[in-house]
Every structure is written in C-alpha cells, then in structure tokens.
CSV table of C-alpha atoms in Angstrom, one decimal:
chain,number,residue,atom,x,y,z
A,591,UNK,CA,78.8,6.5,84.5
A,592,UNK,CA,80.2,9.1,86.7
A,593,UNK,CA,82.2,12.0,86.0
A,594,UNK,CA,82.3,15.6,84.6
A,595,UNK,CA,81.0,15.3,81.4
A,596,UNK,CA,77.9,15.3,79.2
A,597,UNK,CA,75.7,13.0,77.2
A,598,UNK,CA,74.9,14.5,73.9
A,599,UNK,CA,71.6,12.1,72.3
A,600,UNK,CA,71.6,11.3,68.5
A,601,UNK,CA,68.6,12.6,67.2
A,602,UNK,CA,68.4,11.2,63.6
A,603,UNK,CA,66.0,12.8,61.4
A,604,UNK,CA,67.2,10.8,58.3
A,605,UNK,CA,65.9,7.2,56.7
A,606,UNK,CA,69.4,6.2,55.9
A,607,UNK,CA,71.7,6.6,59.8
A,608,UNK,CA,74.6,3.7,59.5
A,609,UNK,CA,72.7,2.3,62.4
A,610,UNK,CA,69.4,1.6,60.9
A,611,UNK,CA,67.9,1.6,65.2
A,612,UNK,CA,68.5,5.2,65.2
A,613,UNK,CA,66.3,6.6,61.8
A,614,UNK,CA,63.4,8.4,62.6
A,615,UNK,CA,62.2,8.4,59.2
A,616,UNK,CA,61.2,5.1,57.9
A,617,UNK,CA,58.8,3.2,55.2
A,618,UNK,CA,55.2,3.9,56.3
A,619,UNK,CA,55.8,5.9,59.7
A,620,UNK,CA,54.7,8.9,61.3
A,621,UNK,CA,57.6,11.5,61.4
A,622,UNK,CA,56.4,13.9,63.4
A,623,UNK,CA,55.0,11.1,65.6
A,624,UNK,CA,58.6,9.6,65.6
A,625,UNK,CA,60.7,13.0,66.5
A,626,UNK,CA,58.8,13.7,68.9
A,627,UNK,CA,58.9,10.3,71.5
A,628,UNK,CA,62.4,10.1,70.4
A,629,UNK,CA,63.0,13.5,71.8
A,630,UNK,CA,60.6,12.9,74.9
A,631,UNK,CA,62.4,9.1,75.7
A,632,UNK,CA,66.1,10.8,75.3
A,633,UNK,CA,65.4,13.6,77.6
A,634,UNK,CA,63.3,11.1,80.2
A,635,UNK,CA,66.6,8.6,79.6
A,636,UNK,CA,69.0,11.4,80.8
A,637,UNK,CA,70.2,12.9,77.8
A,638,UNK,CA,72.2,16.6,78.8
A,639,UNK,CA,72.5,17.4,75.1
A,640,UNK,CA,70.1,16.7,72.0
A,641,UNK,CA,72.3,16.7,68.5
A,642,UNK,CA,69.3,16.8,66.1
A,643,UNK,CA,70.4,16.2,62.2
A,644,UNK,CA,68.4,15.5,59.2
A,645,UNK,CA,71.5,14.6,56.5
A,646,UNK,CA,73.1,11.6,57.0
A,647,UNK,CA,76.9,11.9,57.1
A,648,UNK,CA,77.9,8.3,57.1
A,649,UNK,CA,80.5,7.0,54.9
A,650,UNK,CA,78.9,6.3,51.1
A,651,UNK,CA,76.1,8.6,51.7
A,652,UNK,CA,74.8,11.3,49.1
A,653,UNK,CA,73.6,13.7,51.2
A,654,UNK,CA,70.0,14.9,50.6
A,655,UNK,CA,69.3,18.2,49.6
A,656,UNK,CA,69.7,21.4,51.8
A,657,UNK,CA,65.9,22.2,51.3
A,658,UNK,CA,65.2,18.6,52.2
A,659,UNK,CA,67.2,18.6,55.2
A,660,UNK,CA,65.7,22.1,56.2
A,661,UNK,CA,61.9,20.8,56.0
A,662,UNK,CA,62.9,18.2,58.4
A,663,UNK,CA,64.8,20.0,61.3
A,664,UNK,CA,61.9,22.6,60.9
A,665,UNK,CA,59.8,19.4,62.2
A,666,UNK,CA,62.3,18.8,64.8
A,667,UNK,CA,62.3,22.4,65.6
A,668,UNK,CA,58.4,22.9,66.2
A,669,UNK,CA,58.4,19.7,68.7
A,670,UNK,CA,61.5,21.4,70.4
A,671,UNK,CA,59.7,24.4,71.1
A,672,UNK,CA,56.8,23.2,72.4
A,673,UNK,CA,58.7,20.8,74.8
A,674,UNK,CA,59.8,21.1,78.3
A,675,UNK,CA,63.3,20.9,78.0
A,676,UNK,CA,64.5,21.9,81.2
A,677,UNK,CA,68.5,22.3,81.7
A,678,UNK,CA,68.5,20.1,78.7
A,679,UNK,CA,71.1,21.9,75.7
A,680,UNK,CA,70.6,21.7,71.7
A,681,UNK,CA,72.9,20.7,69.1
A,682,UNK,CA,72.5,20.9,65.1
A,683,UNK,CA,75.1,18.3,63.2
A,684,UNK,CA,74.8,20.1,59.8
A,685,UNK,CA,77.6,21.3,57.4
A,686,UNK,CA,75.7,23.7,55.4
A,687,UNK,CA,76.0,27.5,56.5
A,688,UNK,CA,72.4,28.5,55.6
A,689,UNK,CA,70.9,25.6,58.0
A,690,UNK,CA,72.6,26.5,60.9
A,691,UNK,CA,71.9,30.3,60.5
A,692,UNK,CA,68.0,29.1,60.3
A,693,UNK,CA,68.5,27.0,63.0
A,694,UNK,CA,70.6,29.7,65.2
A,695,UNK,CA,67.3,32.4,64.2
A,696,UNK,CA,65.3,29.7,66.4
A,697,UNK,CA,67.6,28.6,69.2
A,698,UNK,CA,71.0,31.5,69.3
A,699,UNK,CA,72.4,29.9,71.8
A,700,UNK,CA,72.5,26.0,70.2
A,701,UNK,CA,75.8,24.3,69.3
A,702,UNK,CA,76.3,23.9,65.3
A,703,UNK,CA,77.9,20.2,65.1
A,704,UNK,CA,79.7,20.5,61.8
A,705,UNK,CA,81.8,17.5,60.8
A,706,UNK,CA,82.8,19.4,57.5
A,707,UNK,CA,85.4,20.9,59.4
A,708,UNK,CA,84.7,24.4,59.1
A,709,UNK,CA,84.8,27.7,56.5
A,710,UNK,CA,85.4,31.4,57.2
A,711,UNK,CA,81.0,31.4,56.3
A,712,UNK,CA,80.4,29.0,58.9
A,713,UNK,CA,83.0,30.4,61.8
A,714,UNK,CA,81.1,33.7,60.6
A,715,UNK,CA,78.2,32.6,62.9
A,716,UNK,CA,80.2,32.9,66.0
A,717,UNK,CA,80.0,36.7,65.7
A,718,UNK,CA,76.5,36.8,64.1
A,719,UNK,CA,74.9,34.8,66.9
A,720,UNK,CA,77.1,35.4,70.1
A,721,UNK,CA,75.5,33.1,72.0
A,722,UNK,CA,76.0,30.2,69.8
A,723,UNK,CA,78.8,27.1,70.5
A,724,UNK,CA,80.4,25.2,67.8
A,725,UNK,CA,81.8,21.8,66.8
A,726,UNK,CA,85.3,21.9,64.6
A,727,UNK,CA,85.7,18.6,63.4
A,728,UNK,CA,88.6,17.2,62.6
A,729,UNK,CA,87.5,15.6,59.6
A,730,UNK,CA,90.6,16.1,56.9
A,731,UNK,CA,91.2,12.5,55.0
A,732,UNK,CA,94.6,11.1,56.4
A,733,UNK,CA,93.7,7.6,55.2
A,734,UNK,CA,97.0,8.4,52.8
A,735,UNK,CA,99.1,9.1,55.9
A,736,UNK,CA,101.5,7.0,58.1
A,737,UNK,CA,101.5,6.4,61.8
A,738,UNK,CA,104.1,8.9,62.8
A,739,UNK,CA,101.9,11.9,60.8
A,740,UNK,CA,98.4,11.3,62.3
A,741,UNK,CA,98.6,13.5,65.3
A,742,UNK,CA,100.5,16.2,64.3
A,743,UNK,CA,97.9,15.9,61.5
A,744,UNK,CA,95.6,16.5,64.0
A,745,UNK,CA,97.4,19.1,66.0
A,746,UNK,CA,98.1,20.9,63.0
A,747,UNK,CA,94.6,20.9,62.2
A,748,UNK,CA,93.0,22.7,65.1
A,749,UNK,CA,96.1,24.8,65.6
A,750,UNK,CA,95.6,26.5,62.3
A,751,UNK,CA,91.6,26.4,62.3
A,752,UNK,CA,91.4,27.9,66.3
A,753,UNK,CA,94.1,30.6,64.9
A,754,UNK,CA,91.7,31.4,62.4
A,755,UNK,CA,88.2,31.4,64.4
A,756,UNK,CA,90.5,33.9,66.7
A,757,UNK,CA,91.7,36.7,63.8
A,758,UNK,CA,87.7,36.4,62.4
A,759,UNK,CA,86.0,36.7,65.5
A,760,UNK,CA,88.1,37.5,68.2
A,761,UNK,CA,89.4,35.5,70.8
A,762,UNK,CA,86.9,35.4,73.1
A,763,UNK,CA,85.2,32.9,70.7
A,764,UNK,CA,87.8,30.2,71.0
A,765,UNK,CA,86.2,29.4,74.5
A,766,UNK,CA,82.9,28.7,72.2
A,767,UNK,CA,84.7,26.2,70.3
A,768,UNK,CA,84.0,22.2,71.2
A,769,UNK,CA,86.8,20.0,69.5
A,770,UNK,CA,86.0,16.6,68.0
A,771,UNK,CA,88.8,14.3,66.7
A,772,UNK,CA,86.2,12.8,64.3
A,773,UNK,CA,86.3,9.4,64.4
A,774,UNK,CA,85.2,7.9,61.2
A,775,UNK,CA,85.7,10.6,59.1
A,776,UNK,CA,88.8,10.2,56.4
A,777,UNK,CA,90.5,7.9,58.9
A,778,UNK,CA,91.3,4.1,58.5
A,779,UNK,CA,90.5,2.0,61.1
A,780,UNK,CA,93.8,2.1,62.9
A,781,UNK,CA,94.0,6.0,62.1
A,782,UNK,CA,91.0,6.0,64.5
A,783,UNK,CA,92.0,3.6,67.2
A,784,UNK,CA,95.5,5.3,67.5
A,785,UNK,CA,94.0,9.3,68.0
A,786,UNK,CA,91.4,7.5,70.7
A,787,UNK,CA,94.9,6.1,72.2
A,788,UNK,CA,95.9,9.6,72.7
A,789,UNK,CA,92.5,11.3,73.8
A,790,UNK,CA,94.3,12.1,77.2
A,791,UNK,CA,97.0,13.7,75.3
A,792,UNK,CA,94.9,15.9,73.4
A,793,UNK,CA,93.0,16.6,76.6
A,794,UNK,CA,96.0,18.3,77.9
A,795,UNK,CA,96.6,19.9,74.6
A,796,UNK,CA,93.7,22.1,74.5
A,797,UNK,CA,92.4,22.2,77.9
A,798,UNK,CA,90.4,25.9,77.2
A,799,UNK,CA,88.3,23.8,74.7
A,800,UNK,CA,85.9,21.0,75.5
A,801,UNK,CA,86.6,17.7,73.6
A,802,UNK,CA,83.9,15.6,72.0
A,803,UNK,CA,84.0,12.0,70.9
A,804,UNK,CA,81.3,10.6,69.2
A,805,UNK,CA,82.6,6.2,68.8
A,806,UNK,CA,78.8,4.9,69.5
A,807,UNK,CA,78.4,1.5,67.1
A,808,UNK,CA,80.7,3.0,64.5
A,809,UNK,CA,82.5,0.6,62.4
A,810,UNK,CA,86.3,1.1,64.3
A,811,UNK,CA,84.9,-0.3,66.7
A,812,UNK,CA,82.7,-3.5,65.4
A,813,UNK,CA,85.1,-4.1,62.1
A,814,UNK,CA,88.0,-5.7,64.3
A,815,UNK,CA,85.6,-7.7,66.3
A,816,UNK,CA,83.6,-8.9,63.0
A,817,UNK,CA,80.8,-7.7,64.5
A,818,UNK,CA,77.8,-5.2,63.1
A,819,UNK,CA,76.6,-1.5,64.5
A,820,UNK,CA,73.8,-3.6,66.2
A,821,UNK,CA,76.1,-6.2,68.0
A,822,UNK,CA,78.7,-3.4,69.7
A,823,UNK,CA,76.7,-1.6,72.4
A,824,UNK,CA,78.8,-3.4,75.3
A,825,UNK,CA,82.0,-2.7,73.4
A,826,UNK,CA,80.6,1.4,73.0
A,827,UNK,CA,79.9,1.7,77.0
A,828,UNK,CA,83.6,0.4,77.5
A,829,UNK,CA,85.4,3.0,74.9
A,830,UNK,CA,82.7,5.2,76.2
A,831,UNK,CA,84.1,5.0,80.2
A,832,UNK,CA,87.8,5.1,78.5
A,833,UNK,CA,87.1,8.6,76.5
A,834,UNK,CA,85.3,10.0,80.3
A,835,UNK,CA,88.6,8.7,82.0
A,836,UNK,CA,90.8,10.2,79.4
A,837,UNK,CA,88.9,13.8,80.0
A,838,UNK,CA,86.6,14.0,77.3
A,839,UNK,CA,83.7,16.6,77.9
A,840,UNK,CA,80.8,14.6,75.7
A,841,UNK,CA,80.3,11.7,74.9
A,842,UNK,CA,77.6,11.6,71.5
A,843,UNK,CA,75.7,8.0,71.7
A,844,UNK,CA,72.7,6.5,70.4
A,845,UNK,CA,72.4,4.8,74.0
A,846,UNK,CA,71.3,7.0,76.7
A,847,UNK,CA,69.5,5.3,79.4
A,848,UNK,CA,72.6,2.8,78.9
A,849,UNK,CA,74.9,5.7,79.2
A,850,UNK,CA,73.4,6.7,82.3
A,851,UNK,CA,73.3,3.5,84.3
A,852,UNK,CA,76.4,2.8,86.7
A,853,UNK,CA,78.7,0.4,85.6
C-alpha cells in the first residue's frame, strides 16, 4: 500500500483475541518468549505503530482483571525497553485509567487506545502526561438505532466528547486526540458497514484529528461472506486500501508484512 498513513500492529498479550492467530498467550508457551518475536517480526514486517493490550475486548469477553492485565503489559513493557525501536511509535488499547497512567510513567509520550469511549479520569491524562496521544472510541451501542440516526449518532458522539477533552484540558489537546469509529463495538453488522461507507465523510468532518479504523478479520467483514476471522485476510487488505483511499490516518491489522506489500 501507498499513501499517508500508518500501520498500527496488534500486539495481543491475551489467550482469548477473537482471532485465535493473534494470542500470545497460549496452553504450554513461553510468554515472554512469545511477546518478544512478536514484537521483533512486527517491527522487521514494517509496523509504524505497536498497539500492545493484554484484556481482550472482543464481543462476549469477561475481561480479566486490572492486576492481571497489568502483570502482562509490565512483560510487554520490559521487552519494549530493551528493544531497538527506532522511529517505530507505542500504543496501549486499555480502558482502565490506572493502566494507562502505569503505562504513561514508562513511555509519556505513547497513545492510550481506549475503546471504552472515554471519562473525565481518563481525558485527565492528557494534562497529567502532555506528551501523551489518545484514542476516543466511538463505542456507544446503537444496535437499537435506525439507519437515518447512525451518523449523527456518531457525530454527536465526538462533538460532545472533543467539547469536553477541550473545557478539561484545553484546547491544544484536541490535536492529541486520534478518532476511531469503532467498528464492532455496539454496532450491528450493517451499523458498521454503513459508518465505513462514510469514512470519507467523516474524514472531512474532523480533519484536525487523525482517524483510525481498526476492520482486520472482524466479523462485519467475514459474517456476510459466511466466512471465519481466519478465511478474510484478502477481503481485510481490500477494506483496508478503501479506509487509505477514503483518508484514514491508521490502519490497526493483525497483518503487517501483508499491509506492507504493493497491491
């Protein structure tokens, strides 16, 4: 792919990622061993970004506990620091305020990926750590909502959460702030497929604030086809070139080295 934009790498630290290829922690393995190549392969594969997260936020999961999630970014965190990362940039997907200030105590200027969708604790650490960028996820459940409501649903959603990241920490931070549409979180299908139809629009919308879309395997895309997380990488790269051609700033995929390779 070519273009202006970024390739953030799914780093699961978790045993239970929807797409079992992706979990670093399984039955009988090494974790530290397993962090550590997947974090050497994705930044040998190309990756700009690394989004390291150790609580599963797929659909159904019970998410472990803070403590548990802690002991296993600290893991990730002690490979990080002892690797050459070069221009490469971090990312934490956690929802928990007291994980990303640990994390933020190690790396200040990381980006907190938060598909909670944000709390005055959590925009908090835009002041507290100055150097830091953050994710607001659009992750409200619209599943209840017709057609004609989901993007101003949407719109109405960053509007009022970017209003209030701006009164809390001034507006300087908005420029901090990456927007995800957060596909797969309290959407339906169709709810999903008709925001991604409108990426360009949003785009425009918001065009001081970097858009992410993270579609890679997830079940809008395989669930029309019949298809599983494992059978859809050809159908990811497509929506994949289609969010880059729309003007989305990062693309987060468990694929890298595919990612990188011209189409």
């Amino acid at each position: 792919m070519k273009g202006n934009f970024q390739i953030m790498g799914i780093i699961n630290v978790t045993p239970d990622s929807f797409w079992q290829g992706s979990r670093l922690i399984v039955p009988g393995g090494n974790m530290t061993d397993s962090i550590k190549k997947r974090i050497h392969s994705a930044i040998g594969e190309g990756a700009h970004i690394l989004d390291i997260g150790a609580c599963s936020t797929r659909p159904g999961a019970e998410p472990c506990s803070g403590q548990e999630e802690w002991e296993r970014l600290h893991a990730a965190i002690e490979i990080l620091r002892s690797t050459d990362l070069g221009s490469v940039e971090l990312s934490f997907d956690t929802f928990r305020v007291s994980v990303a200030s640990q994390v933020l105590e190690y790396f200040p200027n990381a980006i907190i990926n938060d598909v909670s969708g944000g709390s005055k604790e959590m925009y908090s650490l835009l002041t507290r750590y100055p150097q830091c960028r953050y994710v607001l996820t659009f992750s409200d459940d619209i599943t209840s909502f017709g057609d004609d409501m989901v993007m101003d649903s949407l719109y109405r959603f960053f509007d009022t959460s970017l209003a209030s990241i701006g009164i809390q920490n001034g507006t300087d931070s908005l420029s901090r702030i990456i927007l995800d549409p957060g596909f797969g979180f309290g959407k339906t299908t169709e709810q999903n497929l008709l925001i991604f139809k409108n990426l360009s629009e949003i785009v425009r919308y918001y065009p001081s604030n970097k858009i992410l879309v993270g579609i890679s395997r997830k079940s809008m895309i395989y669930k029309p086809l019949g298809l599983t997380p494992e059978q859809v990488l050809p159908q990811t790269l497509i929506m994949d070139k289609q969010a880059i051609q729309a003007g989305a700033s990062i693309i987060r995929v468990h694929d890298i080295a595919a990612h990188t390779a011209p189409f």
